[in-house]
Short mmCIF file of C-alpha atoms and ligand atoms in Angstrom, two decimals:
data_model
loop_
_atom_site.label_atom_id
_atom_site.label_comp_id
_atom_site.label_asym_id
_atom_site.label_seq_id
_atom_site.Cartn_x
_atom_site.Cartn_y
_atom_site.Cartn_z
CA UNK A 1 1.79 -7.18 6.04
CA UNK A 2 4.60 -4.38 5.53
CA UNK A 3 5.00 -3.22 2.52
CA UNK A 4 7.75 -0.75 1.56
CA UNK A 5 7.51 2.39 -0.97
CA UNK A 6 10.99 3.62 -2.44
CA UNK A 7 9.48 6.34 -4.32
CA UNK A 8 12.14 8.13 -6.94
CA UNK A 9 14.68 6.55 -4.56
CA UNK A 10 17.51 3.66 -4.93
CA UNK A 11 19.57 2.15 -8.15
CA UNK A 12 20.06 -1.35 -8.86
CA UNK A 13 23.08 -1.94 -6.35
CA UNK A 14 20.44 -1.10 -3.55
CA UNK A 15 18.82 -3.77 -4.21
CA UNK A 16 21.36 -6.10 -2.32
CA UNK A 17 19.16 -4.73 0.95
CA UNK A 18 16.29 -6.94 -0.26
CA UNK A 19 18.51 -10.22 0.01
CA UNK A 20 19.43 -9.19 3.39
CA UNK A 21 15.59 -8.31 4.79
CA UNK A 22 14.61 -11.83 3.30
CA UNK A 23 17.21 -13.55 5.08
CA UNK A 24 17.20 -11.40 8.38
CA UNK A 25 13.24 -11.45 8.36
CA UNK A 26 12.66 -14.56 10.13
CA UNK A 27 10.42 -17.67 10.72
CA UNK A 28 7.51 -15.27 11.74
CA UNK A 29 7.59 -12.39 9.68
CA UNK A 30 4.60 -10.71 7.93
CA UNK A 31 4.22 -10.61 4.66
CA UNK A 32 6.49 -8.44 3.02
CA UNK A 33 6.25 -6.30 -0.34
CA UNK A 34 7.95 -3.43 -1.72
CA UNK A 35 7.07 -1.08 -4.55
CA UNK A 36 10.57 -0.29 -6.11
CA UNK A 37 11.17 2.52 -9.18
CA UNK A 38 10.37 0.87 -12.51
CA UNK A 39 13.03 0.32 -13.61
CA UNK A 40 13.88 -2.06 -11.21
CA UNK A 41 11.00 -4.51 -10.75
CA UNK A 42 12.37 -7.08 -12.97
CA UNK A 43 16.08 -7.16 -10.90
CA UNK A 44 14.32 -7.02 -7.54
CA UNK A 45 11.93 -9.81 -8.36
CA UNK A 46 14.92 -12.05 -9.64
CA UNK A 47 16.90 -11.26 -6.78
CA UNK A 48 14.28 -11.52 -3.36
CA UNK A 49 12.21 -14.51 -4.69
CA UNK A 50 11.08 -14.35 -1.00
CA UNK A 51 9.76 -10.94 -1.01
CA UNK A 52 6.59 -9.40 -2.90
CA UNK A 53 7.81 -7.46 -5.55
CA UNK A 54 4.94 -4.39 -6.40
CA UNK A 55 5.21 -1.17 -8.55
CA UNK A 56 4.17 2.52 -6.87
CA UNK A 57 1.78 3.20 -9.93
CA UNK A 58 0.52 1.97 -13.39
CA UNK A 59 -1.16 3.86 -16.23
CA UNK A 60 -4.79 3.71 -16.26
CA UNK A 61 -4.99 2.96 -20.15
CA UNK A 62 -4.02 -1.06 -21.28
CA UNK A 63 -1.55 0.05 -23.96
CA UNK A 64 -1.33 2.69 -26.64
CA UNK A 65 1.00 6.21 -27.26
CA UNK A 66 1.27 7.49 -23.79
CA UNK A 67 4.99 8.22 -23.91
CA UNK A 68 6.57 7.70 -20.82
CA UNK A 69 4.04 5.28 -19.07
CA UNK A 70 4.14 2.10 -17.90
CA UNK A 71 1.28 -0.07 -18.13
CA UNK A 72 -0.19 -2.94 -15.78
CA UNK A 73 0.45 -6.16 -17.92
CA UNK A 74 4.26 -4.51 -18.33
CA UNK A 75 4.79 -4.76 -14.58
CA UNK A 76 3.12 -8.07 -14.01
CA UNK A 77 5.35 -9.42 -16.50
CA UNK A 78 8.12 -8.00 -14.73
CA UNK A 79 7.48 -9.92 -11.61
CA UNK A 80 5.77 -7.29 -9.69
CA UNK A 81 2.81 -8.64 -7.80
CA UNK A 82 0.61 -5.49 -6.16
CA UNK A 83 0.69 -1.82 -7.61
CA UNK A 84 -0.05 1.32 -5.40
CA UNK A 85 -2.40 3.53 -6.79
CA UNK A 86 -3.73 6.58 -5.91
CA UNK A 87 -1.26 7.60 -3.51
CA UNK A 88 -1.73 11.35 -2.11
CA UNK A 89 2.02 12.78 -4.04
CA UNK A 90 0.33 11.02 -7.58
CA UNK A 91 -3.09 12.84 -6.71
CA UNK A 92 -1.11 16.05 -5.73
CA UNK A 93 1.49 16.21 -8.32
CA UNK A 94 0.15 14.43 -11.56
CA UNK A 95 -3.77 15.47 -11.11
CA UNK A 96 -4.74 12.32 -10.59
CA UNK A 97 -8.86 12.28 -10.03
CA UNK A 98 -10.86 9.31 -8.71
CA UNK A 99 -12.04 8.85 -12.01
CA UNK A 100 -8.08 8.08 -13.55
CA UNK A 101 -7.46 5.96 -10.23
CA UNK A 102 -10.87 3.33 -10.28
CA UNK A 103 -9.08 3.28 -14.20
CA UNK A 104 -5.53 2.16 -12.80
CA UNK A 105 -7.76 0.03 -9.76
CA UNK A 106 -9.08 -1.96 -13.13
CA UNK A 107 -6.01 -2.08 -14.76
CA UNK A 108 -4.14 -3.48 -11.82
CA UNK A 109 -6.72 -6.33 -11.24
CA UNK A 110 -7.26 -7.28 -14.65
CA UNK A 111 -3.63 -7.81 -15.32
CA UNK A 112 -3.73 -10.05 -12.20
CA UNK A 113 -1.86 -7.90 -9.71
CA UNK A 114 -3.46 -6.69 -6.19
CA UNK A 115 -4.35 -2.81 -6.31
CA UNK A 116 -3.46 -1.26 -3.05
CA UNK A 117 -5.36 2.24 -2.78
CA UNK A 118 -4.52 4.80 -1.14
CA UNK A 119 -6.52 7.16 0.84
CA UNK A 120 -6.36 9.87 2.96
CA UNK A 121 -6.82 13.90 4.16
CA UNK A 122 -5.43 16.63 3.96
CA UNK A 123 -4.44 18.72 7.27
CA UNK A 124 -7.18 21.24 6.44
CA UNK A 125 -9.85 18.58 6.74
CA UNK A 126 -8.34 17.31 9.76
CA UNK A 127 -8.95 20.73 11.30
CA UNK A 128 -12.38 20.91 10.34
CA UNK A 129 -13.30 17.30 12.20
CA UNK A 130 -14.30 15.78 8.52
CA UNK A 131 -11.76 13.09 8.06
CA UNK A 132 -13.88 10.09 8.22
CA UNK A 133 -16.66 11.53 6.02
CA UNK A 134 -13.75 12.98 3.30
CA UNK A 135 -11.94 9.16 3.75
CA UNK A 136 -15.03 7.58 2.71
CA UNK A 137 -16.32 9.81 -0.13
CA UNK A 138 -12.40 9.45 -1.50
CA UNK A 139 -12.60 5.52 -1.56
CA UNK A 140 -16.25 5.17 -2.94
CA UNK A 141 -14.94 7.33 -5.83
CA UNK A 142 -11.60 5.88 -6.28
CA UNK A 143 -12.74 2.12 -6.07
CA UNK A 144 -14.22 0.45 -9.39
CA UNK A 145 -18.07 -0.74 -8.06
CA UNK A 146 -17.18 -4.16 -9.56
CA UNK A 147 -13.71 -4.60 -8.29
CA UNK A 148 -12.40 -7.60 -6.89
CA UNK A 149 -12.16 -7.36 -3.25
CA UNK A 150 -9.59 -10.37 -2.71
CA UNK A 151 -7.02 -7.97 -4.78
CA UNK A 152 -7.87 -5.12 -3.10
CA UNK A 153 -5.88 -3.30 -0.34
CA UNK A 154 -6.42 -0.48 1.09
CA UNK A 155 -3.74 2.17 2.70
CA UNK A 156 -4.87 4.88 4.68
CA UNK A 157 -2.29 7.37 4.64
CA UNK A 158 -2.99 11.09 6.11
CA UNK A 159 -1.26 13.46 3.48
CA UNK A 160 0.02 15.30 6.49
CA UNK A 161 1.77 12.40 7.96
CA UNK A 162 3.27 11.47 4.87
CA UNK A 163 7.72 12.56 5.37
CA UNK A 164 6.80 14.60 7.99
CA UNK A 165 7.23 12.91 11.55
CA UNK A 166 3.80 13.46 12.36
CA UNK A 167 1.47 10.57 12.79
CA UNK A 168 -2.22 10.88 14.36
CA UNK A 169 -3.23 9.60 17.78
CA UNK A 170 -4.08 5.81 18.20
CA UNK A 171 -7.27 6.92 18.85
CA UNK A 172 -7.76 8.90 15.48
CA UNK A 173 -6.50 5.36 13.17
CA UNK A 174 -8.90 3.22 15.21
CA UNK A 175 -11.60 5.55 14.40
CA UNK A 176 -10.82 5.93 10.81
CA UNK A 177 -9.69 2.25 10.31
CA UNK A 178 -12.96 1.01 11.97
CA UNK A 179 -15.42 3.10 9.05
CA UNK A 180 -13.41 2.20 6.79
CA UNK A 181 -13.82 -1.77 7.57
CA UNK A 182 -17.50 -0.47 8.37
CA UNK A 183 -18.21 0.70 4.80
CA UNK A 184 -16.38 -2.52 3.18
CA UNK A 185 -18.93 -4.62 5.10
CA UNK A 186 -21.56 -2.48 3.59
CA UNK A 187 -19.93 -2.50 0.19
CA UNK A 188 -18.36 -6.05 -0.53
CA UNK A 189 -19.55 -9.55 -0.16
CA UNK A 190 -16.78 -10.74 1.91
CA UNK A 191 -15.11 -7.67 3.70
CA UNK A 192 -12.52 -9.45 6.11
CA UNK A 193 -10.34 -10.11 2.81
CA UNK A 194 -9.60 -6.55 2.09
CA UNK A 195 -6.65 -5.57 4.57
CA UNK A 196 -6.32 -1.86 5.65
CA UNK A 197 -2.93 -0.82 6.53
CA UNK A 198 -1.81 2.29 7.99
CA UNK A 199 0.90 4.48 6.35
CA UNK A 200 2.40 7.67 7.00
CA UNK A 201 5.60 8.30 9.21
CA UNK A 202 6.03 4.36 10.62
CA UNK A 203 9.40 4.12 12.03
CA UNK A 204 9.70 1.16 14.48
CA UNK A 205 8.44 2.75 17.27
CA UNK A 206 4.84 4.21 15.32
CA UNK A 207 4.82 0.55 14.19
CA UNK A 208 5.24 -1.56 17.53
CA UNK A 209 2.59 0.95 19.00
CA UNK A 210 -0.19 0.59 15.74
CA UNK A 211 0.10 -3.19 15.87
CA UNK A 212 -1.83 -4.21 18.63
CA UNK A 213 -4.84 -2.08 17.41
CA UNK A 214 -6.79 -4.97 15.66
CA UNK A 215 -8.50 -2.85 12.67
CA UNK A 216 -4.79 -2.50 11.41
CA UNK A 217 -3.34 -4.84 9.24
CA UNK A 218 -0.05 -3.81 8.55
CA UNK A 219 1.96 -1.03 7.45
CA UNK A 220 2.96 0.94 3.62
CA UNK A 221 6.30 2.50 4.65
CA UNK A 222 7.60 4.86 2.64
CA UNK A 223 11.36 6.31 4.11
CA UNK A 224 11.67 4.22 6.91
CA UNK A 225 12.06 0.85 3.99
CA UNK A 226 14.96 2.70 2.52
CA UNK A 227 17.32 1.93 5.25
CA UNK A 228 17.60 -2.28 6.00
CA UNK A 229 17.41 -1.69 9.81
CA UNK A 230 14.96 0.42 10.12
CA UNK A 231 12.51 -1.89 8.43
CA UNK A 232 13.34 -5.20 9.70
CA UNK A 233 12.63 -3.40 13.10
CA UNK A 234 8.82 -2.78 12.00
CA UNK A 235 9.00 -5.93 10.21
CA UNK A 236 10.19 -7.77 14.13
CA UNK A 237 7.11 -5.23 15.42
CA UNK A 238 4.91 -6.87 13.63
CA UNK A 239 5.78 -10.64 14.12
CA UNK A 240 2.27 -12.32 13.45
CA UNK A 241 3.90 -15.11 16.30
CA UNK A 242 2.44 -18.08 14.24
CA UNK A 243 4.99 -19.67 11.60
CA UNK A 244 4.85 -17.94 8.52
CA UNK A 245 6.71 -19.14 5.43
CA UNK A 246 7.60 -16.09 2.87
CA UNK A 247 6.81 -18.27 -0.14
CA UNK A 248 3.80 -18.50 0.71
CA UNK A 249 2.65 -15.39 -0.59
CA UNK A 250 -0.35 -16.97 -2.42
CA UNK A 251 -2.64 -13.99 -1.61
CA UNK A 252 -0.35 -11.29 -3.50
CA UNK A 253 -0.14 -13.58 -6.81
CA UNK A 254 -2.10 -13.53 -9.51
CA UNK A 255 -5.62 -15.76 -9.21
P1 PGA B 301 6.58 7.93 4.83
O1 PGA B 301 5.80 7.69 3.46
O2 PGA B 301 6.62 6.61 5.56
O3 PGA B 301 7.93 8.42 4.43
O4 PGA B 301 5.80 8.95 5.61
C1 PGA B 301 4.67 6.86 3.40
C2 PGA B 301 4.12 6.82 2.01
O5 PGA B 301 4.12 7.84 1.32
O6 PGA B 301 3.67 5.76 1.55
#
């Protein structure tokens, strides 16, 4: 899967880009999904029937006077089909702790949309060799013991890598991506339906190179899936080469 993060980026005349990367995708694509602003959900849904339609956060409370927030149910009944929580800017810049995200991991599920968590380090714990142990400890707090693991993604996204050009070796995401898919086998029933996508920096090039490692399962793109040719490139990259038809997007709808 791909799945594209605008951020506080794009108006509703960008969305015209999602009609084209629907149309330009092509007989083999991967699933694809992006997380507009907001304020959009409802257009984009409406106008990329085709495409997985998913919000970049959602307030860990159902309802109530939290002025400003959007909840869960509101997106879902916007169209949007997946929200991204815990990502590393909403844990940086909004004090987010593991305790509000396995809140917005409920939220998410129970108003039938697939939570796609993010995880990741810091460079600081890169340096000190403890990425894998700080990876895990991250997810066990962040993910809800009961949660549903067939509307569960999970993103690993190395705060360093996020913007900045950098991305780790091949050899560093196998490692991580392999205990992570380690600990979901000790953690969840059926393990193989959780995907773990890489994010952080994927231009074409990161993404033709990441594909072929087979703990990966696709991509969250955050600047590269502002700009139409940039992500039907990594879309192309990651042609699954068996017929796949857009529609059927059964595993990012509500059960
Ligand atoms: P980037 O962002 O692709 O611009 O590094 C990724 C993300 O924050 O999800």
């Amino acid at each position: 899967m791909v799945l594209g993060n605008w951020k506080m980026n794009g108006l509703p005349a960008s969305l015209g880009m999602l009609t084209q990367i629907a149309s330009a995708a092509g007989e083999q694509a991967p699933l694809i999904g992006i997380a507009v602003p907001h304020p959009m959900i409802a257009a984009a849904a409406a106008i990329a029937p085709e495409l997985v339609i998913g919000a970049q956060d959602v307030h860990e409370r159902r309802s109530g006077a939290h002025t400003g927030c959007v909840s869960a149910e509101m997106v879902k009944a916007c169209g949007a089909s997946f929200a991204i929580v815990g990502h590393s800017e909403r844990r940086e810049q909004f004090g987010e702790t593991a305790a509000i995200i396995r809140d917005k991991v409920r939220r998410a599920q129970e108003a039938g949309l697939r939570a796609v968590i993010c995880c990741g380090e810091p460079g600081s714990i890169r340096q000190s060799g403890s990425t894998v142990e700080y990876v895990i400890d991250q997810l066990a707090a962040s993910i809800p013991p009961d949660t549903d693991a067939a509307s569960l993604t999970i993103a690993y996204e190395p705060c360093w890598a996020i913007g900045t050009g950098a991305t780790p070796s091949q050899h560093e995401i196998a490692a991580i991506h392999d205990a992570i898919r380690i600990w979901c086998s000790r953690e969840y029933e059926a393990p193989s339906v959780i995907p773990v996508i890489y994010g952080g920096s994927v231009d074409p090039s990161v993404a033709a190179e990441l594909v072929r490692l087979p703990a990966i399962s696709g991509f969250l793109v955050g600047g590269a899936s502002l700009k139409t040719d940039q992500l039907l490139s990594i879309i192309h990259a990651c042609h699954s080469g068996q017929p796949n038809k857009l529609s059927e997007q059964t595993s990012f709808q509500s059960s």
